[in-house]
Amino acid sequence: MLYEPAWPTAIRPDALAALETLAAAGAWDQFAYAFFANLLQVPTDELDALRASDLWPPIVSDAQASLRDLRAIHAYRFDPARFASLAVPVLLQIGTESPRDLYVTDGLAAVLPKARIEALPGQAHEGMTTAPEMYAEAMMRFLLGASER
C-alpha cells in the first residue's frame, strides 16, 4: 500500500534549499507551511485552516522526519519499470484534492501487474491524518480482499 508516493523530480532543488534554510533556523512551523504551500501546492485558504486546526501541531512535530524523507526522495533515482515484476497486490491511494502529477501513482499503476488505484474523496496528501477512518477502511478492504486472492 502506498499513499501518494512522491516523484523525486517533484522536489525542486530550490524548494528543498529553502526548506533546508528553515530547518537550519529551527523554524519548523514555517518549514511545514512552506512544504505544504510550495511542494504540495495546498491553496492558501485551506493551508491556513489546517494551520489553525488541531492537526497542525503533529504535522510540525513531524517536520524533522519529513525533511529526512525529502532528502532521501530527492536523492533517489526512480524508474517505475524496475518494479514491473512485483507480482503481489498493490493498493495505490490518492486524495482527490491532491495535484496528481506530483506522485508516482500512475507510473507505478502502469507497470505493476496487480495494482489498483483508490481515491479518497475530498482528501489531499494528509488523508491518513484528516480522514483516518476513511483511510483505514480503504486499507482494510484491500487487505481483506488481498487475503482472499
Coordinates of C-alpha atoms in Angstrom, one line a residue:
M1 CA 0.0 0.0 0.0
L2 CA 1.3 3.4 -1.0
Y3 CA -0.4 6.8 -0.4
E4 CA 0.8 9.4 -2.9
P5 CA 4.4 8.4 -3.2
A6 CA 6.3 11.4 -4.5
W7 CA 8.2 11.7 -7.8
P8 CA 11.8 12.6 -6.8
T9 CA 11.8 15.2 -9.6
A10 CA 8.8 16.9 -7.9
I11 CA 11.1 18.1 -5.2
R12 CA 12.8 21.0 -6.9
P13 CA 16.3 21.8 -5.7
D14 CA 15.4 25.5 -4.9
A15 CA 12.4 24.4 -2.8
L16 CA 14.5 21.9 -0.9
A17 CA 17.2 24.5 -0.3
A18 CA 14.5 26.9 1.1
L19 CA 13.3 24.1 3.4
E20 CA 16.9 23.4 4.5
T21 CA 17.3 27.1 5.4
L22 CA 14.2 27.0 7.6
A23 CA 15.3 23.7 9.2
A24 CA 18.7 25.1 10.0
A25 CA 17.0 28.0 11.8
G26 CA 14.7 25.6 13.7
A27 CA 11.7 27.3 12.1
W28 CA 9.7 24.1 11.9
D29 CA 6.3 25.8 11.8
Q30 CA 7.4 27.8 8.8
F31 CA 9.0 24.7 7.3
A32 CA 5.7 22.8 7.5
Y33 CA 3.9 25.7 6.0
A34 CA 6.4 26.1 3.1
F35 CA 6.3 22.4 2.5
F36 CA 2.5 22.3 2.1
A37 CA 2.4 25.6 0.1
N38 CA 5.3 25.1 -2.2
L39 CA 5.7 21.4 -2.7
L40 CA 2.2 20.1 -2.2
Q41 CA 0.6 23.2 -3.7
V42 CA -2.1 23.4 -1.0
P43 CA -4.2 26.5 -1.6
T44 CA -3.6 29.3 1.0
D45 CA -7.1 29.3 2.5
E46 CA -7.0 25.5 3.0
L47 CA -3.5 25.7 4.4
D48 CA -4.4 28.5 6.8
A49 CA -7.4 26.4 8.0
L50 CA -5.2 23.4 8.5
R51 CA -2.6 25.5 10.4
A52 CA -5.4 26.7 12.7
S53 CA -6.7 23.2 13.4
D54 CA -5.7 20.5 15.9
L55 CA -4.0 18.6 13.0
W56 CA -1.2 21.2 12.7
P57 CA 0.9 20.5 15.9
P58 CA 1.5 16.9 14.9
I59 CA 2.5 18.0 11.4
V60 CA 5.0 20.4 12.8
S61 CA 6.4 17.8 15.2
D62 CA 6.9 15.5 12.3
A63 CA 8.8 18.2 10.2
Q64 CA 12.3 16.9 11.0
A65 CA 11.4 13.4 9.9
S66 CA 9.8 14.9 6.8
L67 CA 13.0 16.7 5.9
R68 CA 14.9 13.4 6.1
D69 CA 12.3 11.9 3.9
L70 CA 12.5 14.7 1.4
R71 CA 16.3 14.4 1.2
A72 CA 16.1 10.7 0.6
I73 CA 13.3 11.1 -2.1
H74 CA 15.3 13.8 -3.8
A75 CA 18.4 11.6 -4.0
Y76 CA 16.6 8.5 -5.2
R77 CA 16.5 7.7 -8.9
F78 CA 13.1 6.3 -9.6
D79 CA 12.4 4.1 -12.5
P80 CA 8.9 2.5 -12.4
A81 CA 9.9 -0.3 -14.8
R82 CA 12.2 -1.7 -12.1
F83 CA 9.0 -2.8 -10.3
A84 CA 7.2 -4.5 -13.2
S85 CA 7.9 -8.0 -11.9
L86 CA 6.4 -7.3 -8.4
A87 CA 3.5 -9.8 -8.6
V88 CA 1.7 -9.0 -5.4
P89 CA -1.4 -7.0 -5.0
V90 CA -0.6 -3.3 -4.5
L91 CA -3.0 -0.6 -3.4
L92 CA -2.0 2.9 -4.6
Q93 CA -4.0 5.6 -2.8
I94 CA -4.6 9.2 -3.8
G95 CA -6.5 12.1 -2.4
T96 CA -8.9 13.6 -4.9
E97 CA -7.7 17.1 -3.9
S98 CA -4.0 16.4 -4.5
P99 CA -2.1 17.5 -7.6
R100 CA -1.8 14.0 -9.1
D101 CA 1.3 14.8 -11.2
L102 CA 3.4 15.2 -8.1
Y103 CA 3.1 11.5 -7.3
V104 CA 4.3 8.2 -8.9
T105 CA 0.9 6.6 -8.5
D106 CA 0.0 6.5 -12.2
G107 CA 3.6 5.5 -13.2
L108 CA 3.5 2.5 -10.9
A109 CA 0.0 1.5 -11.8
A110 CA 1.1 1.4 -15.4
V111 CA 3.8 -1.2 -14.7
L112 CA 2.6 -3.2 -11.7
P113 CA 0.6 -6.3 -12.8
K114 CA -1.7 -6.4 -9.7
A115 CA -2.0 -2.7 -8.8
R116 CA -5.2 -0.7 -8.3
I117 CA -5.7 3.0 -7.6
E118 CA -8.2 4.1 -5.0
A119 CA -9.1 7.7 -4.4
L120 CA -10.0 9.1 -1.0
P121 CA -12.8 11.7 -1.8
G122 CA -12.2 15.2 -0.6
Q123 CA -8.7 14.4 0.8
A124 CA -5.3 15.7 -0.1
H125 CA -1.8 14.4 0.9
E126 CA -2.6 14.1 4.6
G127 CA -5.7 11.8 4.1
M128 CA -4.5 9.4 6.7
T129 CA -4.5 12.3 9.2
T130 CA -7.5 14.3 8.1
A131 CA -9.8 11.3 7.4
P132 CA -8.3 8.3 9.4
E133 CA -11.5 6.3 9.3
M134 CA -11.8 6.5 5.6
Y135 CA -8.1 5.7 5.1
A136 CA -8.3 2.7 7.5
E137 CA -11.4 1.4 5.8
A138 CA -9.8 1.5 2.4
M139 CA -6.7 -0.3 3.7
M140 CA -8.8 -3.0 5.4
R141 CA -10.9 -3.5 2.3
F142 CA -7.7 -4.0 0.3
L143 CA -6.0 -6.2 2.9
L144 CA -9.0 -8.4 3.4
G145 CA -9.6 -8.7 -0.3
A146 CA -5.9 -9.4 -0.9
S147 CA -6.0 -12.3 1.6
E148 CA -8.8 -13.9 -0.5
R149 CA -6.8 -14.0 -3.7

